Short mmCIF file of C-alpha atoms and ligand atoms in Angstrom, two decimals:
data_model
loop_
_atom_site.label_atom_id
_atom_site.label_comp_id
_atom_site.label_asym_id
_atom_site.label_seq_id
_atom_site.Cartn_x
_atom_site.Cartn_y
_atom_site.Cartn_z
CA MET A 1 0.00 0.00 0.00
CA SER A 2 1.52 3.33 -1.02
CA GLN A 3 1.71 6.17 1.47
CA GLY A 4 -0.95 8.87 0.96
CA LYS A 5 -0.22 12.56 0.49
CA PHE A 6 -0.62 15.27 3.09
CA ILE A 7 -2.05 18.53 1.73
CA THR A 8 -2.67 21.62 3.83
CA ILE A 9 -4.59 24.81 3.08
CA GLU A 10 -3.60 28.10 4.65
CA GLY A 11 -4.41 31.79 4.60
CA THR A 12 -5.57 34.85 6.52
CA GLU A 13 -9.13 35.79 7.46
CA GLY A 14 -11.87 35.59 4.86
CA VAL A 15 -9.55 34.08 2.29
CA GLY A 16 -12.02 31.33 1.39
CA LYS A 17 -10.33 28.26 2.92
CA SER A 18 -13.60 26.51 3.77
CA THR A 19 -15.06 27.17 0.32
CA ASN A 20 -11.95 25.97 -1.50
CA LEU A 21 -11.32 23.02 0.81
CA ALA A 22 -14.56 21.51 -0.47
CA PHE A 23 -13.40 22.14 -4.04
CA VAL A 24 -10.05 20.37 -3.42
CA ARG A 25 -11.80 17.45 -1.68
CA ASP A 26 -14.18 16.98 -4.62
CA TRP A 27 -11.35 17.29 -7.15
CA LEU A 28 -9.25 14.62 -5.40
CA SER A 29 -12.23 12.32 -4.84
CA GLY A 30 -12.95 12.65 -8.55
CA GLN A 31 -9.47 11.20 -9.19
CA GLY A 32 -10.48 8.13 -7.17
CA ARG A 33 -8.50 9.05 -4.06
CA GLU A 34 -9.67 8.31 -0.53
CA VAL A 35 -9.66 11.79 1.00
CA VAL A 36 -9.70 12.50 4.73
CA VAL A 37 -10.72 16.10 5.44
CA THR A 38 -9.70 17.49 8.79
CA ARG A 39 -8.66 20.73 10.46
CA GLU A 40 -6.40 22.37 13.02
CA PRO A 41 -6.64 23.18 15.76
CA GLY A 42 -9.01 20.22 16.09
CA GLY A 43 -9.78 17.04 14.20
CA THR A 44 -10.35 14.76 17.25
CA PRO A 45 -12.67 15.21 20.26
CA LEU A 46 -9.80 16.20 22.56
CA ALA A 47 -8.21 18.50 19.98
CA GLU A 48 -11.61 20.12 19.29
CA GLU A 49 -11.90 20.87 23.02
CA ILE A 50 -8.50 22.56 22.87
CA ARG A 51 -9.70 24.48 19.80
CA SER A 52 -12.61 25.94 21.69
CA LEU A 53 -10.30 26.92 24.56
CA LEU A 54 -8.14 28.74 22.02
CA LEU A 55 -10.90 30.52 20.10
CA THR A 56 -13.14 31.62 22.98
CA ASN A 57 -13.03 35.32 23.78
CA ARG A 58 -12.13 35.71 27.45
CA ALA A 59 -11.37 38.49 29.94
CA GLU A 60 -8.16 36.79 31.11
CA PRO A 61 -5.22 37.67 28.84
CA VAL A 62 -3.87 34.53 27.16
CA SER A 63 -0.13 34.04 27.48
CA PRO A 64 1.38 33.63 23.98
CA THR A 65 3.39 30.66 25.29
CA ALA A 66 0.24 28.99 26.65
CA GLU A 67 -1.41 29.58 23.25
CA LEU A 68 1.56 28.06 21.40
CA LEU A 69 1.67 24.99 23.65
CA LEU A 70 -2.07 24.41 23.39
CA ILE A 71 -1.80 24.50 19.60
CA PHE A 72 0.96 21.90 19.61
CA ALA A 73 -0.87 19.77 22.20
CA ALA A 74 -3.89 19.65 19.88
CA ARG A 75 -1.57 18.89 16.96
CA ALA A 76 0.10 15.96 18.74
CA GLN A 77 -3.28 14.36 19.40
CA HIS A 78 -4.52 15.02 15.87
CA LEU A 79 -1.41 13.56 14.25
CA GLU A 80 -1.53 10.34 16.27
CA GLN A 81 -5.28 9.77 16.01
CA VAL A 82 -6.09 10.96 12.50
CA VAL A 83 -3.29 12.09 10.19
CA LYS A 84 -0.69 9.35 10.57
CA PRO A 85 -3.16 6.42 10.45
CA ALA A 86 -4.83 7.87 7.35
CA LEU A 87 -1.52 8.42 5.52
CA ALA A 88 -0.37 4.93 6.51
CA ARG A 89 -3.39 3.31 4.86
CA GLY A 90 -2.80 5.27 1.67
CA ALA A 91 -5.45 8.00 2.08
CA TRP A 92 -4.83 11.61 1.10
CA VAL A 93 -5.19 13.94 4.05
CA LEU A 94 -6.55 17.40 3.38
CA CYS A 95 -6.06 19.63 6.41
CA ASP A 96 -7.53 23.09 6.98
CA ARG A 97 -4.48 24.81 8.55
CA PHE A 98 -1.41 23.14 10.02
CA THR A 99 2.00 24.23 11.33
CA ASP A 100 2.38 26.99 8.73
CA SER A 101 -0.45 28.71 10.63
CA THR A 102 1.73 28.53 13.73
CA TYR A 103 4.66 30.13 11.88
CA ALA A 104 2.29 32.76 10.47
CA TYR A 105 0.05 33.59 13.50
CA GLN A 106 2.28 32.82 16.48
CA GLY A 107 5.53 33.63 14.62
CA GLY A 108 4.55 36.52 12.32
CA GLY A 109 1.55 37.77 14.33
CA ARG A 110 2.65 37.31 17.93
CA GLY A 111 6.39 37.62 17.25
CA PHE A 112 7.52 34.18 18.42
CA ASP A 113 10.99 33.22 17.33
CA LYS A 114 10.92 30.78 14.37
CA ASP A 115 13.55 28.55 15.94
CA ARG A 116 11.43 28.07 19.06
CA ILE A 117 8.46 27.06 16.94
CA GLY A 118 10.82 24.76 15.04
CA LEU A 119 11.79 22.98 18.27
CA LEU A 120 8.16 22.16 19.02
CA GLU A 121 7.56 21.20 15.39
CA THR A 122 10.33 18.62 15.60
CA LEU A 123 9.20 17.36 19.01
CA VAL A 124 5.59 16.85 17.89
CA GLN A 125 5.97 15.94 14.22
CA GLY A 126 9.38 14.32 13.94
CA ASP A 127 10.08 14.63 10.22
CA LEU A 128 6.44 14.68 9.13
CA ARG A 129 5.73 17.73 6.92
CA PRO A 130 2.97 18.39 4.38
CA ASP A 131 3.69 17.22 0.82
CA MET A 132 2.05 20.36 -0.48
CA THR A 133 0.68 23.54 1.06
CA LEU A 134 -1.75 25.78 -0.73
CA ILE A 135 -1.57 29.34 0.52
CA LEU A 136 -4.60 31.43 -0.40
CA ASP A 137 -3.38 35.01 -0.48
CA ILE A 138 -5.62 38.04 -0.20
CA ASP A 139 -5.47 41.74 0.58
CA ILE A 140 -6.15 41.93 4.33
CA GLU A 141 -8.94 44.52 4.14
CA LEU A 142 -10.74 42.57 1.42
CA GLY A 143 -10.46 39.33 3.43
CA LEU A 144 -11.71 41.00 6.60
CA SER A 145 -14.69 42.48 4.77
CA ARG A 146 -15.61 38.96 3.57
CA ALA A 147 -15.10 37.46 7.04
CA ARG A 148 -17.22 40.13 8.74
CA GLN A 149 -20.26 38.97 6.79
CA ARG A 150 -20.21 35.77 8.87
CA SER A 151 -20.48 35.16 12.62
CA GLU A 152 -19.25 37.17 15.65
CA PRO A 153 -15.44 37.49 15.67
CA ASP A 154 -13.57 34.88 17.76
CA ARG A 155 -10.38 35.59 19.77
CA PHE A 156 -8.20 35.62 16.62
CA GLU A 157 -10.62 37.41 14.33
CA GLY A 158 -10.63 40.38 16.73
CA GLU A 159 -6.94 41.10 16.04
CA THR A 160 -5.77 44.29 14.29
CA VAL A 161 -5.10 44.81 10.58
CA ARG A 162 -1.40 45.17 11.46
CA PHE A 163 -1.44 41.72 13.08
CA PHE A 164 -2.95 40.16 9.93
CA GLU A 165 -0.47 42.02 7.70
CA GLN A 166 2.31 40.34 9.69
CA VAL A 167 0.59 36.97 9.36
CA ARG A 168 0.32 37.45 5.60
CA ALA A 169 3.97 38.49 5.32
CA ALA A 170 5.02 35.38 7.26
CA TYR A 171 3.09 33.13 4.85
CA ARG A 172 4.74 34.80 1.87
CA ASP A 173 8.12 34.36 3.47
CA LEU A 174 7.51 30.63 4.04
CA ALA A 175 6.50 30.21 0.39
CA ALA A 176 9.52 32.14 -0.88
CA ARG A 177 11.90 29.96 1.13
CA ALA A 178 10.55 26.62 -0.13
CA PRO A 179 8.76 27.18 -3.46
CA GLU A 180 8.80 23.44 -4.19
CA ARG A 181 6.38 22.79 -1.31
CA TYR A 182 4.11 25.85 -1.44
CA ALA A 183 1.68 27.11 -4.05
CA VAL A 184 0.40 30.66 -3.57
CA VAL A 185 -2.95 31.39 -5.20
CA ASP A 186 -4.46 34.87 -5.56
CA ALA A 187 -7.68 34.49 -3.56
CA GLY A 188 -8.83 38.04 -4.29
CA GLN A 189 -10.06 36.90 -7.72
CA PRO A 190 -13.63 35.74 -8.40
CA LEU A 191 -14.17 32.22 -7.05
CA GLU A 192 -14.16 30.58 -10.50
CA ALA A 193 -10.69 31.99 -11.27
CA VAL A 194 -9.37 30.98 -7.84
CA GLN A 195 -10.55 27.41 -8.40
CA LYS A 196 -9.08 27.29 -11.89
CA ASP A 197 -5.69 28.18 -10.38
CA ILE A 198 -6.11 25.59 -7.61
CA ALA A 199 -6.95 22.89 -10.17
CA LYS A 200 -3.69 23.67 -12.03
CA VAL A 201 -1.74 23.16 -8.80
CA LEU A 202 -3.54 19.87 -8.12
CA GLU A 203 -2.85 18.60 -11.62
CA ARG A 204 0.87 19.10 -11.04
CA LEU A 205 0.69 17.25 -7.73
CA ASN A 206 -1.35 14.41 -9.16
CA GLY A 207 0.87 13.92 -12.15
N1 LIG B 1 -4.50 29.26 14.45
C1 LIG B 1 -3.30 29.71 14.95
O1 LIG B 1 -3.20 30.82 15.45
N2 LIG B 1 -2.21 28.88 14.90
C2 LIG B 1 -2.27 27.63 14.39
O2 LIG B 1 -1.25 26.92 14.37
C3 LIG B 1 -3.53 27.17 13.86
C4 LIG B 1 -4.61 28.03 13.90
C5 LIG B 1 -3.62 25.80 13.27
C6 LIG B 1 -9.09 29.38 13.60
O3 LIG B 1 -8.88 29.03 12.26
C7 LIG B 1 -7.96 30.22 14.11
O4 LIG B 1 -6.89 29.41 14.58
C8 LIG B 1 -7.33 31.08 13.06
C9 LIG B 1 -5.81 31.03 13.33
C10 LIG B 1 -5.67 30.15 14.52
N3 LIG B 1 -7.66 32.42 13.16
N4 LIG B 1 -8.66 32.94 12.89
N5 LIG B 1 -9.61 33.47 12.69
P1 LIG B 1 -10.04 28.80 11.20
O5 LIG B 1 -9.35 28.30 10.00
O6 LIG B 1 -11.11 27.96 11.79
O7 LIG B 1 -10.68 30.26 10.99
P2 LIG B 1 -10.80 31.16 9.74
O8 LIG B 1 -9.48 31.68 9.32
O9 LIG B 1 -11.80 32.17 10.10
O10 LIG B 1 -11.26 30.20 8.54
P3 LIG B 1 -12.62 29.87 7.77
O11 LIG B 1 -13.78 29.81 8.69
O12 LIG B 1 -12.35 28.67 6.96
O13 LIG B 1 -12.86 31.10 6.86
P4 LIG B 1 -12.38 31.47 5.43
O14 LIG B 1 -11.06 31.06 5.06
O15 LIG B 1 -12.54 32.91 5.42
O16 LIG B 1 -13.36 30.71 4.42
P5 LIG B 1 -14.79 30.89 3.84
O17 LIG B 1 -15.84 30.85 4.91
O18 LIG B 1 -14.83 29.90 2.78
O19 LIG B 1 -14.84 32.34 3.10
C11 LIG B 1 -15.24 33.53 3.74
C12 LIG B 1 -16.39 34.24 2.94
O20 LIG B 1 -15.88 34.69 1.67
C13 LIG B 1 -17.58 33.33 2.63
O21 LIG B 1 -18.75 34.10 2.75
C14 LIG B 1 -17.35 32.92 1.16
O22 LIG B 1 -18.55 32.66 0.48
C15 LIG B 1 -16.67 34.16 0.60
N6 LIG B 1 -15.73 33.88 -0.50
C16 LIG B 1 -14.82 32.87 -0.58
N7 LIG B 1 -14.10 32.95 -1.72
C17 LIG B 1 -14.57 34.04 -2.39
C18 LIG B 1 -14.23 34.66 -3.64
N8 LIG B 1 -13.23 34.19 -4.42
N9 LIG B 1 -14.89 35.77 -4.00
C19 LIG B 1 -15.87 36.28 -3.20
N10 LIG B 1 -16.26 35.75 -2.01
C20 LIG B 1 -15.61 34.64 -1.61
#
């Protein structure tokens, strides 16, 4: 049985991850792949509990270190329970956010040193990394205006434009450093054009 592929989707607020995740899932299923769709933080009952701890607005300030450790705790559980078993049986895993979010939000946004994040990445993941990461890139104001049409902002969505500009810059930096693993798609285009670009990326990966 061949090992499956691990694909992650990333981006800032309102970039259309949920919408395009469904497109990628359908595209891969159409190629006859078994696709496991999951998300971070979350993906198992315990990790989903950690997710709600992380996203809930609260009066108590959240220590950035506590936030970082909670994210990696959820990730450890998710990898053992969902991601690794699925890859081992040959499924393709499609994950809504993964460790690039940590580099972007906790690194770029909160200012955590990359090397510190890297230590936790190695501790929790060993040498497991996504085979391909799709970064949906959008102008921050445009993304926020799309996101505001949805529900009440959670603890992350209430951050400043400056914070999200730093998150976006961190994503771009990751992609520039390892262009073989990342594909950056302009998510400010109409949905049809975005999905045309995503399909081109998937064709390369599939072939
Ligand atoms: N986080 C972290 O800090 N560190 C980590 O390591 C990890 C996560 C793993 C929860 O993530 C939070 O966790 C996240 C970072 C933190 N911060 N926040 N917020 P999440 O992924 O659950 O939350 P989200 O970023 O809000 O994702 P989302 O719900 O998937 O939203 P979305 O990407 O914006 O997707 P959408 O709902 O598909 O699109 C938004 C709207 O735009 C919707 O009405 C669409 O119909 C519309 N849309 C989509 N595409 C288009 C186009 N092309 N044109 C026009 N309109 C469009």
